[in-house]
mmCIF file of C-alpha atoms in Angstrom:
data_model
loop_
_atom_site.group_PDB
_atom_site.id
_atom_site.type_symbol
_atom_site.label_atom_id
_atom_site.label_comp_id
_atom_site.label_asym_id
_atom_site.label_seq_id
_atom_site.Cartn_x
_atom_site.Cartn_y
_atom_site.Cartn_z
ATOM 1 C CA MET H 116 0.000 0.000 0.000
ATOM 2 C CA GLY H 117 1.159 3.446 -0.734
ATOM 3 C CA GLN H 118 1.818 5.964 1.941
ATOM 4 C CA PRO H 119 -1.104 8.437 2.658
ATOM 5 C CA ARG H 120 -0.630 11.913 1.280
ATOM 6 C CA ILE H 121 -0.485 14.586 3.869
ATOM 7 C CA LEU H 122 -2.010 17.939 2.860
ATOM 8 C CA THR H 123 0.141 20.695 4.030
ATOM 9 C CA ILE H 124 -0.830 24.324 4.139
ATOM 10 C CA GLU H 125 1.844 26.823 3.923
ATOM 11 C CA ALA H 126 1.727 29.793 6.260
ATOM 12 C CA GLY H 127 1.078 32.147 3.350
ATOM 13 C CA ASP H 128 -1.893 30.106 2.158
ATOM 14 C CA TYR H 129 -3.337 30.048 5.640
ATOM 15 C CA HIS H 130 -3.238 33.809 5.982
ATOM 16 C CA LEU H 131 -4.833 34.175 2.549
ATOM 17 C CA MET H 132 -7.691 31.863 3.438
ATOM 18 C CA LYS H 133 -8.182 33.707 6.704
ATOM 19 C CA LYS H 134 -8.441 37.014 4.833
ATOM 20 C CA VAL H 135 -10.913 35.515 2.348
ATOM 21 C CA ALA H 136 -13.021 34.134 5.182
ATOM 22 C CA THR H 137 -12.968 37.467 6.943
ATOM 23 C CA ILE H 138 -13.998 39.287 3.779
ATOM 24 C CA PHE H 139 -16.749 36.715 3.204
ATOM 25 C CA VAL H 140 -18.068 37.232 6.732
ATOM 26 C CA ILE H 141 -17.982 41.003 6.275
ATOM 27 C CA VAL H 142 -19.820 40.788 2.949
ATOM 28 C CA ILE H 143 -22.445 38.445 4.418
ATOM 29 C CA SER H 144 -22.867 40.791 7.391
ATOM 30 C CA ILE H 145 -23.333 43.792 5.107
ATOM 31 C CA VAL H 146 -25.844 41.902 2.970
ATOM 32 C CA LEU H 147 -27.762 40.817 6.061
ATOM 33 C CA MET H 148 -27.758 44.388 7.377
ATOM 34 C CA ILE H 149 -29.093 45.718 4.066
ATOM 35 C CA VAL H 150 -31.759 43.029 3.836
ATOM 36 C CA GLY H 151 -32.737 43.625 7.455
ATOM 37 C CA HIS H 152 -32.904 47.368 6.883
ATOM 38 C CA ILE H 153 -35.136 46.917 3.853
ATOM 39 C CA TYR H 154 -37.329 44.452 5.741
ATOM 40 C CA TRP H 155 -37.844 46.723 8.729
ATOM 41 C CA ASN H 156 -38.435 49.758 6.526
ATOM 42 C CA GLU H 157 -41.149 47.816 4.741
ATOM 43 C CA LYS H 158 -42.659 46.738 8.064
ATOM 44 C CA ILE H 159 -42.616 50.325 9.309
ATOM 45 C CA HIS H 160 -44.161 51.559 6.039
ATOM 46 C CA GLN H 161 -46.918 48.965 6.309
ATOM 47 C CA SER H 162 -47.575 49.930 9.925
ATOM 48 C CA VAL H 163 -47.727 53.618 9.049
ATOM 49 C CA GLN H 164 -50.071 52.988 6.115
ATOM 50 C CA GLN H 165 -52.269 50.812 8.291
ATOM 51 C CA ALA H 166 -52.383 53.482 10.984
ATOM 52 C CA LEU H 167 -53.201 56.174 8.421
ATOM 53 C CA ALA H 168 -55.944 54.023 6.958
ATOM 54 C CA GLN H 169 -57.393 53.428 10.405
ATOM 55 C CA ASN H 170 -57.187 57.127 11.255
ATOM 56 C CA GLY H 171 -58.789 58.002 7.921
ATOM 57 C CA SER H 172 -61.553 55.531 8.579
ATOM 58 C CA HIS H 173 -62.067 56.951 12.062
ATOM 59 C CA ALA H 174 -62.150 60.490 10.622
ATOM 60 C CA VAL H 175 -64.714 59.508 7.995
ATOM 61 C CA ASN H 176 -66.809 57.717 10.595
ATOM 62 C CA LYS H 177 -66.566 60.708 12.929
ATOM 63 C CA GLU H 178 -67.588 63.132 10.169
ATOM 64 C CA SER H 179 -70.444 60.849 9.143
ATOM 65 C CA LYS H 180 -71.666 60.686 12.743
ATOM 66 C CA GLN H 181 -71.480 64.467 13.074
ATOM 67 C CA GLN H 182 -73.517 64.840 9.881
ATOM 68 C CA ASP H 183 -76.103 62.351 11.134
ATOM 69 C CA ASP H 184 -76.319 64.189 14.463
ATOM 70 C CA ARG H 185 -76.834 67.519 12.689
ATOM 71 C CA LYS H 186 -79.477 66.000 10.441
ATOM 72 C CA LYS H 187 -81.368 64.713 13.486
ATOM 73 C CA GLN H 188 -81.059 68.161 15.052
ATOM 74 C CA PHE H 189 -82.453 70.039 12.065
ATOM 75 C CA ILE H 190 -85.270 67.499 11.647
ATOM 76 C CA GLU H 191 -86.340 68.347 15.189
ATOM 77 C CA TYR H 192 -86.439 72.079 14.507
ATOM 78 C CA ALA H 193 -87.313 72.378 10.808
ATOM 79 C CA GLY H 194 -90.775 70.842 11.020
ATOM 80 C CA ASN H 195 -92.574 74.076 10.088
ATOM 81 C CA LEU H 196 -90.506 74.644 6.974
ATOM 82 C CA PRO H 197 -91.593 73.481 3.512
ATOM 83 C CA GLU H 198 -89.946 70.376 2.128
ATOM 84 C CA ALA H 199 -87.979 72.394 -0.437
ATOM 85 C CA ILE H 200 -86.174 74.313 2.310
ATOM 86 C CA GLN H 201 -85.664 71.207 4.432
ATOM 87 C CA GLN H 202 -84.028 69.523 1.438
ATOM 88 C CA LYS H 203 -81.709 72.488 0.952
ATOM 89 C CA MET H 204 -80.768 72.298 4.629
ATOM 90 C CA GLU H 205 -79.998 68.589 4.354
ATOM 91 C CA ASN H 206 -77.883 69.193 1.246
ATOM 92 C CA ALA H 207 -76.013 71.933 3.108
ATOM 93 C CA ILE H 208 -75.129 69.561 5.938
ATOM 94 C CA PHE H 209 -73.669 66.885 3.667
ATOM 95 C CA SER H 210 -71.952 69.278 1.251
ATOM 96 C CA ASN H 211 -70.627 71.680 3.905
ATOM 97 C CA GLN H 212 -72.075 74.528 1.816
ATOM 98 C CA PRO H 213 -74.544 76.784 3.673
ATOM 99 C CA VAL H 214 -78.092 77.585 2.632
ATOM 100 C CA ARG H 215 -77.897 81.124 1.232
ATOM 101 C CA LEU H 216 -80.851 83.096 2.606
ATOM 102 C CA VAL H 217 -81.259 86.601 1.170
ATOM 103 C CA ILE H 218 -83.665 88.922 2.978
ATOM 104 C CA PHE H 219 -84.580 92.116 1.145
ATOM 105 C CA GLY H 220 -87.146 94.876 1.089
ATOM 106 C CA SER H 221 -87.812 98.414 2.274
ATOM 107 C CA GLU H 222 -86.486 100.228 5.337
ATOM 108 C CA ALA H 223 -88.860 98.026 7.358
ATOM 109 C CA THR H 224 -86.421 95.217 6.501
ATOM 110 C CA SER H 225 -83.671 96.950 8.387
ATOM 111 C CA SER H 226 -80.032 95.933 8.153
ATOM 112 C CA ASP H 227 -79.477 97.414 11.617
ATOM 113 C CA PRO H 228 -78.051 94.932 14.154
ATOM 114 C CA LYS H 229 -81.276 95.289 16.171
ATOM 115 C CA GLY H 230 -83.537 94.872 13.137
ATOM 116 C CA TRP H 231 -85.645 91.742 12.772
ATOM 117 C CA PRO H 232 -83.451 90.259 9.977
ATOM 118 C CA ASN H 233 -80.347 90.192 12.161
ATOM 119 C CA LEU H 234 -82.332 88.992 15.163
ATOM 120 C CA LEU H 235 -83.579 86.116 13.008
ATOM 121 C CA LYS H 236 -80.023 85.387 11.854
ATOM 122 C CA HIS H 237 -78.825 85.093 15.464
ATOM 123 C CA SER H 238 -81.675 82.705 16.258
ATOM 124 C CA LEU H 239 -80.827 80.531 13.254
ATOM 125 C CA ASP H 240 -77.154 80.457 14.231
ATOM 126 C CA ASP H 241 -77.955 79.594 17.848
ATOM 127 C CA THR H 242 -80.204 76.703 16.826
ATOM 128 C CA TYR H 243 -78.688 75.253 13.672
ATOM 129 C CA GLY H 244 -75.086 76.408 13.997
ATOM 130 C CA SER H 245 -73.440 79.373 12.339
ATOM 131 C CA ASP H 246 -72.502 77.427 9.202
ATOM 132 C CA LEU H 247 -75.904 76.096 8.092
ATOM 133 C CA PHE H 248 -77.461 79.401 6.980
ATOM 134 C CA SER H 249 -75.609 82.247 5.313
ATOM 135 C CA VAL H 250 -77.875 85.282 5.741
ATOM 136 C CA THR H 251 -77.577 88.458 3.662
ATOM 137 C CA VAL H 252 -79.789 91.498 4.302
ATOM 138 C CA LYS H 253 -80.467 94.075 1.574
ATOM 139 C CA GLU H 254 -82.333 97.199 2.697
ATOM 140 C CA TYR H 255 -83.673 99.548 -0.008
ATOM 141 C CA LYS H 256 -84.775 102.632 1.842
ATOM 142 C CA ASP H 257 -87.637 104.834 0.544
ATOM 143 C CA MET H 258 -88.058 102.670 -2.560
ATOM 144 C CA THR H 259 -91.309 101.624 -4.259
ATOM 145 C CA THR H 260 -91.809 98.493 -6.334
ATOM 146 C CA THR H 261 -91.778 100.556 -9.531
ATOM 147 C CA GLU H 262 -88.444 102.139 -8.598
ATOM 148 C CA ALA H 263 -87.107 98.685 -7.694
ATOM 149 C CA VAL H 264 -87.987 97.459 -11.188
ATOM 150 C CA GLN H 265 -86.462 100.540 -12.815
ATOM 151 C CA GLU H 266 -83.238 100.137 -10.839
ATOM 152 C CA ASP H 267 -83.250 96.388 -11.511
ATOM 153 C CA ILE H 268 -82.529 95.344 -7.955
ATOM 154 C CA ALA H 269 -83.375 91.807 -9.088
ATOM 155 C CA GLN H 270 -79.900 91.613 -10.620
ATOM 156 C CA GLU H 271 -78.346 92.479 -7.262
ATOM 157 C CA ILE H 272 -80.281 89.637 -5.673
ATOM 158 C CA ILE H 273 -79.360 87.206 -8.460
ATOM 159 C CA ALA H 274 -75.672 88.055 -8.002
ATOM 160 C CA LEU H 275 -75.907 86.764 -4.420
ATOM 161 C CA LYS H 276 -77.035 83.339 -5.730
ATOM 162 C CA PRO H 277 -79.614 82.749 -3.009
ATOM 163 C CA ASP H 278 -81.168 79.375 -2.280
ATOM 164 C CA VAL H 279 -84.047 81.087 -0.465
ATOM 165 C CA ILE H 280 -85.326 84.663 -0.685
ATOM 166 C CA LEU H 281 -87.473 86.381 1.920
ATOM 167 C CA PHE H 282 -88.958 89.403 0.151
ATOM 168 C CA GLU H 283 -90.845 92.266 1.814
ATOM 169 C CA PRO H 284 -92.009 93.927 -1.417
ATOM 170 C CA PHE H 285 -92.243 97.647 -0.546
ATOM 171 C CA ILE H 286 -96.011 97.466 -0.098
ATOM 172 C CA LEU H 287 -96.084 100.056 2.689
ATOM 173 C CA ASN H 288 -93.959 102.456 0.648
ATOM 174 C CA ASN H 289 -96.349 101.917 -2.274
ATOM 175 C CA ASN H 290 -99.387 102.772 -0.157
ATOM 176 C CA GLY H 291 -100.947 105.928 -1.612
ATOM 177 C CA ALA H 292 -98.257 106.127 -4.304
ATOM 178 C CA VAL H 293 -98.566 103.006 -6.476
ATOM 179 C CA PRO H 294 -101.885 101.204 -7.119
ATOM 180 C CA ILE H 295 -102.033 97.621 -5.871
ATOM 181 C CA GLU H 296 -102.476 96.318 -9.432
ATOM 182 C CA GLN H 297 -99.187 97.931 -10.445
ATOM 183 C CA THR H 298 -97.580 96.766 -7.215
ATOM 184 C CA LEU H 299 -98.386 93.131 -7.981
ATOM 185 C CA GLU H 300 -97.247 93.539 -11.575
ATOM 186 C CA ASP H 301 -93.926 94.952 -10.380
ATOM 187 C CA ILE H 302 -93.513 92.079 -7.925
ATOM 188 C CA THR H 303 -94.149 89.615 -10.744
ATOM 189 C CA THR H 304 -91.541 91.335 -12.925
ATOM 190 C CA MET H 305 -88.875 91.083 -10.220
ATOM 191 C CA LEU H 306 -89.639 87.525 -9.181
ATOM 192 C CA THR H 307 -89.825 86.307 -12.775
ATOM 193 C CA GLU H 308 -86.380 87.746 -13.430
ATOM 194 C CA ILE H 309 -84.958 86.146 -10.291
ATOM 195 C CA GLN H 310 -86.548 82.753 -10.918
ATOM 196 C CA SER H 311 -85.466 82.713 -14.553
ATOM 197 C CA ALA H 312 -81.855 83.044 -13.419
ATOM 198 C CA LEU H 313 -82.272 80.816 -10.352
ATOM 199 C CA PRO H 314 -84.908 78.160 -11.131
ATOM 200 C CA ASP H 315 -84.457 76.354 -7.795
ATOM 201 C CA VAL H 316 -84.778 79.396 -5.557
ATOM 202 C CA VAL H 317 -87.488 79.217 -2.878
ATOM 203 C CA VAL H 318 -89.594 82.397 -2.727
ATOM 204 C CA MET H 319 -91.082 83.664 0.532
ATOM 205 C CA LEU H 320 -93.192 86.827 0.681
ATOM 206 C CA GLN H 321 -94.287 88.906 3.638
ATOM 207 C CA PRO H 322 -95.779 92.360 4.137
ATOM 208 C CA ALA H 323 -94.210 95.194 6.060
ATOM 209 C CA HIS H 324 -95.468 95.897 9.590
ATOM 210 C CA PRO H 325 -99.039 97.034 10.280
ATOM 211 C CA ILE H 326 -99.713 100.697 11.091
ATOM 212 C CA TYR H 327 -102.324 102.255 13.332
ATOM 213 C CA ASN H 328 -105.842 102.682 11.984
ATOM 214 C CA ALA H 329 -104.818 102.343 8.332
ATOM 215 C CA ARG H 330 -107.664 102.258 5.804
ATOM 216 C CA TYR H 331 -106.386 101.017 2.435
ATOM 217 C CA TYR H 332 -103.074 99.491 3.458
ATOM 218 C CA PRO H 333 -104.625 96.392 5.141
ATOM 219 C CA MET H 334 -106.654 95.715 1.992
ATOM 220 C CA GLU H 335 -103.483 95.890 -0.097
ATOM 221 C CA VAL H 336 -101.831 93.429 2.273
ATOM 222 C CA ASP H 337 -104.793 91.080 1.783
ATOM 223 C CA GLU H 338 -104.245 91.363 -1.980
ATOM 224 C CA LEU H 339 -100.581 90.454 -1.511
ATOM 225 C CA LYS H 340 -101.617 87.411 0.499
ATOM 226 C CA ARG H 341 -104.014 86.288 -2.244
ATOM 227 C CA TYR H 342 -101.341 86.901 -4.861
ATOM 228 C CA ALA H 343 -98.839 84.700 -3.007
ATOM 229 C CA LYS H 344 -101.365 81.887 -2.747
ATOM 230 C CA GLU H 345 -102.258 82.085 -6.452
ATOM 231 C CA LYS H 346 -98.596 82.062 -7.504
ATOM 232 C CA GLY H 347 -97.631 79.271 -5.121
ATOM 233 C CA TYR H 348 -95.277 81.410 -3.050
ATOM 234 C CA ILE H 349 -94.809 80.947 0.685
ATOM 235 C CA TYR H 350 -96.574 83.759 2.543
ATOM 236 C CA LEU H 351 -95.446 84.600 6.062
ATOM 237 C CA ASP H 352 -98.395 86.273 7.747
ATOM 238 C CA HIS H 353 -96.624 87.884 10.678
ATOM 239 C CA TRP H 354 -99.514 90.324 11.178
ATOM 240 C CA THR H 355 -101.164 87.580 13.227
ATOM 241 C CA SER H 356 -98.571 88.247 15.954
ATOM 242 C CA TRP H 357 -99.130 92.010 16.172
ATOM 243 C CA PRO H 358 -101.838 93.805 18.149
ATOM 244 C CA ASP H 359 -104.904 94.744 16.112
ATOM 245 C CA TYR H 360 -103.940 97.634 13.837
ATOM 246 C CA LYS H 361 -107.152 99.400 14.859
ATOM 247 C CA SER H 362 -106.020 99.332 18.477
ATOM 248 C CA ALA H 363 -103.843 102.074 19.942
ATOM 249 C CA GLU H 364 -101.669 99.295 21.379
ATOM 250 C CA ILE H 365 -100.035 98.910 17.968
ATOM 251 C CA LYS H 366 -98.357 102.290 18.516
ATOM 252 C CA ASN H 367 -96.143 100.649 21.142
ATOM 253 C CA TYR H 368 -94.398 98.704 18.378
ATOM 254 C CA ILE H 369 -94.116 101.250 15.558
ATOM 255 C CA ALA H 370 -91.841 104.260 15.012
ATOM 256 C CA GLU H 371 -93.545 107.651 15.213
ATOM 257 C CA ASP H 372 -93.436 108.166 11.435
ATOM 258 C CA ASP H 373 -94.880 104.651 10.815
ATOM 259 C CA SER H 374 -92.065 103.813 8.378
ATOM 260 C CA THR H 375 -90.450 101.107 10.489
ATOM 261 C CA PRO H 376 -91.084 99.063 13.607
ATOM 262 C CA ASN H 377 -89.436 100.307 16.772
ATOM 263 C CA GLU H 378 -87.134 98.041 18.784
ATOM 264 C CA ASP H 379 -90.050 96.170 20.365
ATOM 265 C CA GLY H 380 -91.680 95.791 16.963
ATOM 266 C CA HIS H 381 -88.523 94.325 15.462
ATOM 267 C CA ARG H 382 -88.360 91.794 18.303
ATOM 268 C CA LEU H 383 -92.019 90.866 17.826
ATOM 269 C CA TRP H 384 -91.537 90.387 14.088
ATOM 270 C CA ALA H 385 -88.348 88.385 14.617
ATOM 271 C CA ASP H 386 -90.080 86.159 17.181
ATOM 272 C CA PHE H 387 -92.771 85.249 14.645
ATOM 273 C CA LEU H 388 -90.153 84.286 12.067
ATOM 274 C CA LYS H 389 -88.111 82.435 14.671
ATOM 275 C CA ASP H 390 -91.148 80.290 15.511
ATOM 276 C CA TYR H 391 -91.573 79.549 11.808
ATOM 277 C CA PHE H 392 -87.958 78.674 11.054
ATOM 278 C CA ILE H 393 -87.391 76.921 14.381
ATOM 279 C CA ALA H 394 -90.192 74.630 15.503
ATOM 280 C CA LYS H 395 -90.535 73.961 19.206
ATOM 281 C CA LYS H 396 -89.511 70.473 20.309
ATOM 282 C CA GLN H 397 -92.414 68.163 20.982
#
């Protein structure tokens, strides 16, 4: 038998192999570190995305709940309002775009902070929140319906893009100056122009305040009421909340020149409208 061969490693070869092994270990370590880094980055990314998705879901659910709560709230208070306005309110809640209510008329529709329009606005804000109704008040002092047509105030109203208009159509200013037939014709001209530009606008009409012992003015107000019914407009008969115009008590609510309500009269008028726009809870 031959003698077994003995493998011998020279010192130089040994050191070379040791260096190669060391380099191999270093390379493997670097690769493992890179792979581990990528792995943990991916895990962190997934965790972050999952957390964001959960937070987004919670935010959507929270917003949805808030909208549902607001809808329940307005259903409780909007019972007196016509369906068309209730629908606009519901749309406003879910779109985060307010119902644009434009109130306009003579000096009886005062833009003063203590006037009934601003008192109504405060009541709406207190009940429904300040972002459900956007209220704009346009006061046209000493104007008749004929002058309103000539000056084309309808275009000013259209520019505001209202969802609902509450129009006090100068009927007291017209008294003794413009016949009721012309008054109603002028009202038709203005409303036709507004509705042609804004087909979905809801129209509400109301007279100015009553005055003491008037003779023809109450009959003209009755004509306005009949007109609103014939045309299918909402008529807000706030005269039912005032003292009888034939009674001296009415003087307690009207300015000395009869042109506007006084502070008490504005509150009385605003209270009527508040009860219409904000139904009492059952």
